Amino acid sequence: MGLAYLIVGTFPNLQDTSKFRVVPELCYSEATRSKLGREFLAEKGCSVSIEDFPRFFDKIVAFAEQKIDRRYDPRPWKLRISLSLPTTTLGSPLTRWCGQSSPLPSQHPIVIGCSDRVNPDYPRRSHLRNQLKHGWERFFRPQRPLKELNWLITSESAQDDWETYEAVQCWGGWLRSHQAAVERWYKLIESGIPLALWLDDDCLQPHAIAQTFARLTDCCHEEFLDRVRSERRGSDSIPFGVFYENPNYLPTVAETSEEQFFSWG
């Protein structure tokens, strides 16, 4: 079975705030290899408007699928997609990036991550990347069911030290797009927690919510992304969002220069 990750690094466009600077790349994984192969899909990246992003996303996924199919032919393959976004946009629903009627979320596991960790224009990127490494060490235990993680349950423990937790479970609009949610996203990114689950829409059925979270977490780390896809394919599925960052699959962004000495003025 061939396995590939489409990593879509999305960054603020400093010259035009109505657009994003997007760097798509494929990461190939083989069961017999310890090292991952990477391939950039656009020579100089792309400049994409907010309105055009769903159309761009659909086309870049199709382009990646063609490359994967040729690479792994005649074997079957799986594609997983990580959409890495600036912290200020992490609370947006997945439909903003895929489109309202896109079939992509049911075809491939799609999760979001934070591009600030690798953005050359973000001064504390190295600190944020290091925080994720610490968070991943707390989180990653092969074969441990995710339901056994030390979960931060929003209202129950939101005032605690987040670095003591391994994952976040969000009820309602706790991480949706408003100012308080943006502040919580910054706190989550700073903590290094690599996994958060939240609902895209309001739901007045506590039992259905609990069942959705139970199905998503009744698996180990290795099975989780496949569980995300299968849950989104379910006819009774409640719309949900997944923040999931594996430090091995962060976007690759070239630094403008290697800073050897600090300079001022």
PDB file of C-alpha atoms in Angstrom:
ATOM      1  CA  MET A   1       0.000   0.000   0.000  1.00  0.00           C
ATOM      2  CA  GLY A   2       1.415   3.391  -1.009  1.00  0.00           C
ATOM      3  CA  LEU A   3       0.978   6.292   1.379  1.00  0.00           C
ATOM      4  CA  ALA A   4       1.362   9.992   0.564  1.00  0.00           C
ATOM      5  CA  TYR A   5       0.731  13.274   2.358  1.00  0.00           C
ATOM      6  CA  LEU A   6      -0.274  16.426   0.543  1.00  0.00           C
ATOM      7  CA  ILE A   7       0.986  19.298   2.680  1.00  0.00           C
ATOM      8  CA  VAL A   8      -0.531  22.653   1.709  1.00  0.00           C
ATOM      9  CA  GLY A   9       1.469  25.368   3.461  1.00  0.00           C
ATOM     10  CA  THR A  10      -0.633  28.553   3.517  1.00  0.00           C
ATOM     11  CA  PHE A  11       0.911  31.855   4.617  1.00  0.00           C
ATOM     12  CA  PRO A  12      -0.108  35.530   4.765  1.00  0.00           C
ATOM     13  CA  ASN A  13       0.695  37.472   1.611  1.00  0.00           C
ATOM     14  CA  LEU A  14       2.435  40.586   2.884  1.00  0.00           C
ATOM     15  CA  GLN A  15       1.995  42.394  -0.454  1.00  0.00           C
ATOM     16  CA  ASP A  16      -1.723  41.617  -0.850  1.00  0.00           C
ATOM     17  CA  THR A  17      -3.816  40.785   2.220  1.00  0.00           C
ATOM     18  CA  SER A  18      -6.664  39.495   0.035  1.00  0.00           C
ATOM     19  CA  LYS A  19      -4.458  36.561  -1.014  1.00  0.00           C
ATOM     20  CA  PHE A  20      -2.449  33.768   0.557  1.00  0.00           C
ATOM     21  CA  ARG A  21       1.015  32.568  -0.362  1.00  0.00           C
ATOM     22  CA  VAL A  22       0.602  28.812  -0.812  1.00  0.00           C
ATOM     23  CA  VAL A  23       3.386  26.219  -0.994  1.00  0.00           C
ATOM     24  CA  PRO A  24       2.038  22.730  -1.838  1.00  0.00           C
ATOM     25  CA  GLU A  25       4.243  19.650  -1.558  1.00  0.00           C
ATOM     26  CA  LEU A  26       3.899  15.880  -1.574  1.00  0.00           C
ATOM     27  CA  CYS A  27       5.493  13.696   1.045  1.00  0.00           C
ATOM     28  CA  TYR A  28       5.872  10.034   0.093  1.00  0.00           C
ATOM     29  CA  SER A  29       6.141   7.278   2.649  1.00  0.00           C
ATOM     30  CA  GLU A  30       7.187   3.673   2.104  1.00  0.00           C
ATOM     31  CA  ALA A  31       6.867   0.887   4.655  1.00  0.00           C
ATOM     32  CA  THR A  32      10.406  -0.257   3.840  1.00  0.00           C
ATOM     33  CA  ARG A  33      11.986   3.200   4.139  1.00  0.00           C
ATOM     34  CA  SER A  34      12.764   5.233   7.208  1.00  0.00           C
ATOM     35  CA  LYS A  35      13.246   8.490   5.302  1.00  0.00           C
ATOM     36  CA  LEU A  36      10.397  10.418   3.711  1.00  0.00           C
ATOM     37  CA  GLY A  37      10.592  11.683   0.148  1.00  0.00           C
ATOM     38  CA  ARG A  38       9.333  15.216  -0.576  1.00  0.00           C
ATOM     39  CA  GLU A  39       8.410  16.923  -3.819  1.00  0.00           C
ATOM     40  CA  PHE A  40       7.283  20.522  -4.298  1.00  0.00           C
ATOM     41  CA  LEU A  41       4.260  20.781  -6.592  1.00  0.00           C
ATOM     42  CA  ALA A  42       4.694  24.438  -7.565  1.00  0.00           C
ATOM     43  CA  GLU A  43       8.114  25.803  -8.472  1.00  0.00           C
ATOM     44  CA  LYS A  44       7.697  29.169  -6.728  1.00  0.00           C
ATOM     45  CA  GLY A  45       4.548  28.600  -4.723  1.00  0.00           C
ATOM     46  CA  CYS A  46       1.217  30.189  -5.616  1.00  0.00           C
ATOM     47  CA  SER A  47      -0.649  33.377  -4.800  1.00  0.00           C
ATOM     48  CA  VAL A  48      -4.296  32.486  -4.150  1.00  0.00           C
ATOM     49  CA  SER A  49      -7.193  34.765  -3.261  1.00  0.00           C
ATOM     50  CA  ILE A  50      -9.523  33.827  -0.429  1.00  0.00           C
ATOM     51  CA  GLU A  51     -12.414  33.518  -2.882  1.00  0.00           C
ATOM     52  CA  ASP A  52     -10.476  31.234  -5.234  1.00  0.00           C
ATOM     53  CA  PHE A  53      -9.061  28.965  -2.551  1.00  0.00           C
ATOM     54  CA  PRO A  54     -11.676  26.154  -2.868  1.00  0.00           C
ATOM     55  CA  ARG A  55     -11.081  25.949  -6.631  1.00  0.00           C
ATOM     56  CA  PHE A  56      -7.304  25.977  -6.115  1.00  0.00           C
ATOM     57  CA  PHE A  57      -7.567  23.310  -3.415  1.00  0.00           C
ATOM     58  CA  ASP A  58      -9.615  21.029  -5.660  1.00  0.00           C
ATOM     59  CA  LYS A  59      -7.114  21.369  -8.514  1.00  0.00           C
ATOM     60  CA  ILE A  60      -4.003  20.836  -6.383  1.00  0.00           C
ATOM     61  CA  VAL A  61      -5.509  17.679  -4.868  1.00  0.00           C
ATOM     62  CA  ALA A  62      -6.311  16.339  -8.364  1.00  0.00           C
ATOM     63  CA  PHE A  63      -2.761  17.162  -9.506  1.00  0.00           C
ATOM     64  CA  ALA A  64      -1.328  15.348  -6.461  1.00  0.00           C
ATOM     65  CA  GLU A  65      -3.545  12.313  -7.071  1.00  0.00           C
ATOM     66  CA  GLN A  66      -2.174  11.962 -10.606  1.00  0.00           C
ATOM     67  CA  LYS A  67       1.422  12.038  -9.345  1.00  0.00           C
ATOM     68  CA  ILE A  68       0.710   9.519  -6.591  1.00  0.00           C
ATOM     69  CA  ASP A  69      -1.066   7.158  -8.957  1.00  0.00           C
ATOM     70  CA  ARG A  70       1.898   7.130 -11.341  1.00  0.00           C
ATOM     71  CA  ARG A  71       4.382   6.645  -8.498  1.00  0.00           C
ATOM     72  CA  TYR A  72       2.630   3.715  -6.857  1.00  0.00           C
ATOM     73  CA  ASP A  73       1.123   2.066  -9.937  1.00  0.00           C
ATOM     74  CA  PRO A  74      -0.027  -0.731  -9.929  1.00  0.00           C
ATOM     75  CA  ARG A  75      -0.387  -0.707  -6.126  1.00  0.00           C
ATOM     76  CA  PRO A  76      -3.312   0.980  -4.359  1.00  0.00           C
ATOM     77  CA  TRP A  77      -2.517   4.077  -2.340  1.00  0.00           C
ATOM     78  CA  LYS A  78      -3.840   6.393   0.348  1.00  0.00           C
ATOM     79  CA  LEU A  79      -3.619  10.182   0.372  1.00  0.00           C
ATOM     80  CA  ARG A  80      -3.748  12.228   3.546  1.00  0.00           C
ATOM     81  CA  ILE A  81      -4.004  16.014   3.432  1.00  0.00           C
ATOM     82  CA  SER A  82      -2.669  18.564   5.885  1.00  0.00           C
ATOM     83  CA  LEU A  83      -3.810  22.154   5.341  1.00  0.00           C
ATOM     84  CA  SER A  84      -1.361  24.325   7.278  1.00  0.00           C
ATOM     85  CA  LEU A  85      -2.853  27.764   8.047  1.00  0.00           C
ATOM     86  CA  PRO A  86      -1.931  30.970   9.923  1.00  0.00           C
ATOM     87  CA  THR A  87      -3.138  30.895  13.525  1.00  0.00           C
ATOM     88  CA  THR A  88      -5.687  33.683  12.913  1.00  0.00           C
ATOM     89  CA  THR A  89      -7.595  31.532  10.389  1.00  0.00           C
ATOM     90  CA  LEU A  90      -7.578  28.182  12.215  1.00  0.00           C
ATOM     91  CA  GLY A  91     -11.118  28.651  13.547  1.00  0.00           C
ATOM     92  CA  SER A  92     -12.664  28.816  10.069  1.00  0.00           C
ATOM     93  CA  PRO A  93     -14.792  25.823   9.030  1.00  0.00           C
ATOM     94  CA  LEU A  94     -13.298  23.368   6.551  1.00  0.00           C
ATOM     95  CA  THR A  95     -15.938  24.400   4.014  1.00  0.00           C
ATOM     96  CA  ARG A  96     -14.213  27.790   3.689  1.00  0.00           C
ATOM     97  CA  TRP A  97     -11.174  26.076   2.177  1.00  0.00           C
ATOM     98  CA  CYS A  98     -12.837  23.163   0.343  1.00  0.00           C
ATOM     99  CA  GLY A  99     -16.152  24.706  -0.664  1.00  0.00           C
ATOM    100  CA  GLN A 100     -19.626  23.942   0.645  1.00  0.00           C
ATOM    101  CA  SER A 101     -20.327  20.933  -1.569  1.00  0.00           C
ATOM    102  CA  SER A 102     -16.813  19.558  -2.005  1.00  0.00           C
ATOM    103  CA  PRO A 103     -16.484  15.741  -1.917  1.00  0.00           C
ATOM    104  CA  LEU A 104     -12.838  15.987  -0.780  1.00  0.00           C
ATOM    105  CA  PRO A 105     -13.433  15.586   2.996  1.00  0.00           C
ATOM    106  CA  SER A 106     -15.132  12.234   2.395  1.00  0.00           C
ATOM    107  CA  GLN A 107     -12.519  11.096  -0.137  1.00  0.00           C
ATOM    108  CA  HIS A 108      -9.371  11.817   1.887  1.00  0.00           C
ATOM    109  CA  PRO A 109      -8.612  12.573   5.546  1.00  0.00           C
ATOM    110  CA  ILE A 110      -8.159  16.361   5.764  1.00  0.00           C
ATOM    111  CA  VAL A 111      -6.745  17.985   8.895  1.00  0.00           C
ATOM    112  CA  ILE A 112      -5.466  21.474   9.628  1.00  0.00           C
ATOM    113  CA  GLY A 113      -2.218  22.633  11.210  1.00  0.00           C
ATOM    114  CA  CYS A 114      -0.381  25.870  11.978  1.00  0.00           C
ATOM    115  CA  SER A 115       1.899  27.410   9.336  1.00  0.00           C
ATOM    116  CA  ASP A 116       3.272  30.008  11.785  1.00  0.00           C
ATOM    117  CA  ARG A 117       5.642  27.297  13.028  1.00  0.00           C
ATOM    118  CA  VAL A 118       7.589  27.425   9.747  1.00  0.00           C
ATOM    119  CA  ASN A 119       6.760  30.881   8.369  1.00  0.00           C
ATOM    120  CA  PRO A 120      10.052  32.749   7.677  1.00  0.00           C
ATOM    121  CA  ASP A 121       8.220  36.029   8.382  1.00  0.00           C
ATOM    122  CA  TYR A 122       7.124  34.859  11.847  1.00  0.00           C
ATOM    123  CA  PRO A 123       9.922  35.769  14.289  1.00  0.00           C
ATOM    124  CA  ARG A 124       9.214  33.072  16.914  1.00  0.00           C
ATOM    125  CA  ARG A 125       8.716  30.187  14.508  1.00  0.00           C
ATOM    126  CA  SER A 126      11.577  28.139  16.014  1.00  0.00           C
ATOM    127  CA  HIS A 127      10.032  28.395  19.477  1.00  0.00           C
ATOM    128  CA  LEU A 128       6.618  27.283  18.200  1.00  0.00           C
ATOM    129  CA  ARG A 129       8.173  24.382  16.299  1.00  0.00           C
ATOM    130  CA  ASN A 130      10.047  23.292  19.419  1.00  0.00           C
ATOM    131  CA  GLN A 131       6.844  23.460  21.470  1.00  0.00           C
ATOM    132  CA  LEU A 132       5.216  21.053  19.011  1.00  0.00           C
ATOM    133  CA  LYS A 133       8.121  18.623  19.399  1.00  0.00           C
ATOM    134  CA  HIS A 134       7.557  18.635  23.168  1.00  0.00           C
ATOM    135  CA  GLY A 135       3.799  18.251  22.674  1.00  0.00           C
ATOM    136  CA  TRP A 136       4.295  15.340  20.282  1.00  0.00           C
ATOM    137  CA  GLU A 137       6.471  13.526  22.836  1.00  0.00           C
ATOM    138  CA  ARG A 138       3.651  13.824  25.383  1.00  0.00           C
ATOM    139  CA  PHE A 139       1.050  12.736  22.837  1.00  0.00           C
ATOM    140  CA  PHE A 140       2.663   9.906  20.893  1.00  0.00           C
ATOM    141  CA  ARG A 141       2.387   6.426  22.362  1.00  0.00           C
ATOM    142  CA  PRO A 142       2.061   3.693  19.708  1.00  0.00           C
ATOM    143  CA  GLN A 143      -0.965   1.444  20.162  1.00  0.00           C
ATOM    144  CA  ARG A 144      -2.461   3.624  22.939  1.00  0.00           C
ATOM    145  CA  PRO A 145      -6.120   4.450  22.180  1.00  0.00           C
ATOM    146  CA  LEU A 146      -6.650   8.190  21.793  1.00  0.00           C
ATOM    147  CA  LYS A 147      -9.529   8.069  24.259  1.00  0.00           C
ATOM    148  CA  GLU A 148      -6.900   7.405  26.958  1.00  0.00           C
ATOM    149  CA  LEU A 149      -5.091  10.686  26.279  1.00  0.00           C
ATOM    150  CA  ASN A 150      -5.066  13.418  28.906  1.00  0.00           C
ATOM    151  CA  TRP A 151      -7.775  15.543  27.238  1.00  0.00           C
ATOM    152  CA  LEU A 152      -8.381  19.198  27.946  1.00  0.00           C
ATOM    153  CA  ILE A 153     -12.183  19.477  27.986  1.00  0.00           C
ATOM    154  CA  THR A 154     -12.771  23.204  27.339  1.00  0.00           C
ATOM    155  CA  SER A 155     -14.960  24.476  30.176  1.00  0.00           C
ATOM    156  CA  GLU A 156     -13.660  21.905  32.679  1.00  0.00           C
ATOM    157  CA  SER A 157      -9.965  22.702  32.431  1.00  0.00           C
ATOM    158  CA  ALA A 158      -9.539  25.770  30.238  1.00  0.00           C
ATOM    159  CA  GLN A 159      -7.831  27.721  33.027  1.00  0.00           C
ATOM    160  CA  ASP A 160      -5.177  25.057  33.657  1.00  0.00           C
ATOM    161  CA  ASP A 161      -1.633  24.918  32.294  1.00  0.00           C
ATOM    162  CA  TRP A 162      -2.278  23.576  28.794  1.00  0.00           C
ATOM    163  CA  GLU A 163       1.203  22.076  28.520  1.00  0.00           C
ATOM    164  CA  THR A 164       0.099  19.336  30.911  1.00  0.00           C
ATOM    165  CA  TYR A 165      -2.469  18.090  28.356  1.00  0.00           C
ATOM    166  CA  GLU A 166      -2.083  15.937  25.255  1.00  0.00           C
ATOM    167  CA  ALA A 167      -5.215  16.861  23.259  1.00  0.00           C
ATOM    168  CA  VAL A 168      -8.208  19.232  23.278  1.00  0.00           C
ATOM    169  CA  GLN A 169     -11.892  18.388  22.958  1.00  0.00           C
ATOM    170  CA  CYS A 170     -14.076  21.395  22.134  1.00  0.00           C
ATOM    171  CA  TRP A 171     -17.805  21.631  22.584  1.00  0.00           C
ATOM    172  CA  GLY A 172     -19.814  24.057  20.468  1.00  0.00           C
ATOM    173  CA  GLY A 173     -18.092  27.185  19.144  1.00  0.00           C
ATOM    174  CA  TRP A 174     -15.226  27.353  21.634  1.00  0.00           C
ATOM    175  CA  LEU A 175     -12.598  27.486  18.850  1.00  0.00           C
ATOM    176  CA  ARG A 176     -14.706  29.079  16.134  1.00  0.00           C
ATOM    177  CA  SER A 177     -13.885  32.364  14.370  1.00  0.00           C
ATOM    178  CA  HIS A 178     -14.233  35.162  16.932  1.00  0.00           C
ATOM    179  CA  GLN A 179     -11.702  37.108  18.966  1.00  0.00           C
ATOM    180  CA  ALA A 180     -11.855  34.896  22.055  1.00  0.00           C
ATOM    181  CA  ALA A 181     -11.353  31.830  19.865  1.00  0.00           C
ATOM    182  CA  VAL A 182      -8.296  33.368  18.175  1.00  0.00           C
ATOM    183  CA  GLU A 183      -6.745  33.943  21.607  1.00  0.00           C
ATOM    184  CA  ARG A 184      -7.433  30.315  22.507  1.00  0.00           C
ATOM    185  CA  TRP A 185      -5.831  29.168  19.253  1.00  0.00           C
ATOM    186  CA  TYR A 186      -2.693  31.122  20.114  1.00  0.00           C
ATOM    187  CA  LYS A 187      -2.668  29.441  23.522  1.00  0.00           C
ATOM    188  CA  LEU A 188      -3.135  26.019  21.941  1.00  0.00           C
ATOM    189  CA  ILE A 189      -0.304  26.572  19.435  1.00  0.00           C
ATOM    190  CA  GLU A 190       1.973  27.889  22.176  1.00  0.00           C
ATOM    191  CA  SER A 191       1.246  24.831  24.331  1.00  0.00           C
ATOM    192  CA  GLY A 192       2.400  22.440  21.601  1.00  0.00           C
ATOM    193  CA  ILE A 193      -0.751  20.284  21.845  1.00  0.00           C
ATOM    194  CA  PRO A 194      -0.862  18.401  18.508  1.00  0.00           C
ATOM    195  CA  LEU A 195      -4.538  17.336  18.434  1.00  0.00           C
ATOM    196  CA  ALA A 196      -7.843  19.186  18.836  1.00  0.00           C
ATOM    197  CA  LEU A 197     -11.362  18.114  17.865  1.00  0.00           C
ATOM    198  CA  TRP A 198     -14.226  20.585  17.603  1.00  0.00           C
ATOM    199  CA  LEU A 199     -17.659  20.915  16.020  1.00  0.00           C
ATOM    200  CA  ASP A 200     -18.103  23.107  12.957  1.00  0.00           C
ATOM    201  CA  ASP A 201     -21.792  23.796  13.682  1.00  0.00           C
ATOM    202  CA  ASP A 202     -23.984  24.123  16.747  1.00  0.00           C
ATOM    203  CA  CYS A 203     -25.578  20.859  17.771  1.00  0.00           C
ATOM    204  CA  LEU A 204     -28.270  20.450  20.410  1.00  0.00           C
ATOM    205  CA  GLN A 205     -27.864  16.679  20.700  1.00  0.00           C
ATOM    206  CA  PRO A 206     -25.345  15.940  23.482  1.00  0.00           C
ATOM    207  CA  HIS A 207     -25.645  12.190  22.933  1.00  0.00           C
ATOM    208  CA  ALA A 208     -24.815  12.526  19.216  1.00  0.00           C
ATOM    209  CA  ILE A 209     -21.850  14.760  20.052  1.00  0.00           C
ATOM    210  CA  ALA A 210     -20.526  12.262  22.580  1.00  0.00           C
ATOM    211  CA  GLN A 211     -20.888   9.428  20.072  1.00  0.00           C
ATOM    212  CA  THR A 212     -18.967  11.378  17.421  1.00  0.00           C
ATOM    213  CA  PHE A 213     -16.048  12.027  19.765  1.00  0.00           C
ATOM    214  CA  ALA A 214     -16.132   8.415  20.973  1.00  0.00           C
ATOM    215  CA  ARG A 215     -15.895   7.023  17.428  1.00  0.00           C
ATOM    216  CA  LEU A 216     -13.037   9.395  16.536  1.00  0.00           C
ATOM    217  CA  THR A 217     -10.974   8.503  19.590  1.00  0.00           C
ATOM    218  CA  ASP A 218     -11.646   4.775  19.856  1.00  0.00           C
ATOM    219  CA  CYS A 219      -8.479   4.032  17.888  1.00  0.00           C
ATOM    220  CA  CYS A 220      -4.738   4.428  18.188  1.00  0.00           C
ATOM    221  CA  HIS A 221      -2.599   7.113  16.550  1.00  0.00           C
ATOM    222  CA  GLU A 222      -1.862   4.974  13.480  1.00  0.00           C
ATOM    223  CA  GLU A 223      -5.567   4.567  12.672  1.00  0.00           C
ATOM    224  CA  PHE A 224      -6.770   8.065  13.524  1.00  0.00           C
ATOM    225  CA  LEU A 225      -6.644   9.742  10.103  1.00  0.00           C
ATOM    226  CA  ASP A 226      -8.525   6.861   8.480  1.00  0.00           C
ATOM    227  CA  ARG A 227     -11.127   7.191  11.236  1.00  0.00           C
ATOM    228  CA  VAL A 228     -11.524  10.905  10.398  1.00  0.00           C
ATOM    229  CA  ARG A 229     -12.359  10.034   6.786  1.00  0.00           C
ATOM    230  CA  SER A 230     -14.788   7.246   7.677  1.00  0.00           C
ATOM    231  CA  GLU A 231     -16.597   9.466  10.208  1.00  0.00           C
ATOM    232  CA  ARG A 232     -17.086  12.217   7.618  1.00  0.00           C
ATOM    233  CA  ARG A 233     -18.538   9.654   5.217  1.00  0.00           C
ATOM    234  CA  GLY A 234     -21.205   8.608   7.712  1.00  0.00           C
ATOM    235  CA  SER A 235     -24.750   9.663   6.927  1.00  0.00           C
ATOM    236  CA  ASP A 236     -25.412  10.715  10.545  1.00  0.00           C
ATOM    237  CA  SER A 237     -22.072  12.441  11.033  1.00  0.00           C
ATOM    238  CA  ILE A 238     -22.030  15.793  12.835  1.00  0.00           C
ATOM    239  CA  PRO A 239     -19.734  18.322  11.050  1.00  0.00           C
ATOM    240  CA  PHE A 240     -16.474  18.478  12.977  1.00  0.00           C
ATOM    241  CA  GLY A 241     -13.001  19.940  12.620  1.00  0.00           C
ATOM    242  CA  VAL A 242      -9.625  18.336  13.262  1.00  0.00           C
ATOM    243  CA  PHE A 243      -6.430  20.112  14.202  1.00  0.00           C
ATOM    244  CA  TYR A 244      -3.635  17.549  13.975  1.00  0.00           C
ATOM    245  CA  GLU A 245       0.080  18.235  13.669  1.00  0.00           C
ATOM    246  CA  ASN A 246       2.761  15.603  13.229  1.00  0.00           C
ATOM    247  CA  PRO A 247       6.163  17.377  13.361  1.00  0.00           C
ATOM    248  CA  ASN A 248       7.389  15.054  10.596  1.00  0.00           C
ATOM    249  CA  TYR A 249       4.834  16.551   8.189  1.00  0.00           C
ATOM    250  CA  LEU A 250       5.190  20.290   8.641  1.00  0.00           C
ATOM    251  CA  PRO A 251       5.537  22.390   5.471  1.00  0.00           C
ATOM    252  CA  THR A 252       9.051  22.869   4.129  1.00  0.00           C
ATOM    253  CA  VAL A 253       9.769  26.568   3.696  1.00  0.00           C
ATOM    254  CA  ALA A 254      13.233  27.833   2.776  1.00  0.00           C
ATOM    255  CA  GLU A 255      14.625  30.482   5.069  1.00  0.00           C
ATOM    256  CA  THR A 256      15.627  33.692   3.334  1.00  0.00           C
ATOM    257  CA  SER A 257      19.081  33.421   4.902  1.00  0.00           C
ATOM    258  CA  GLU A 258      20.746  31.578   7.719  1.00  0.00           C
ATOM    259  CA  GLU A 259      21.084  34.099  10.506  1.00  0.00           C
ATOM    260  CA  GLN A 260      24.484  33.613  12.116  1.00  0.00           C
ATOM    261  CA  PHE A 261      24.580  36.835  14.165  1.00  0.00           C
ATOM    262  CA  PHE A 262      21.994  39.107  15.698  1.00  0.00           C
ATOM    263  CA  SER A 263      21.834  42.605  14.216  1.00  0.00           C
ATOM    264  CA  TRP A 264      19.968  45.701  15.334  1.00  0.00           C
ATOM    265  CA  GLY A 265      19.073  48.747  13.249  1.00  0.00           C
TER     266      GLY A 265
END
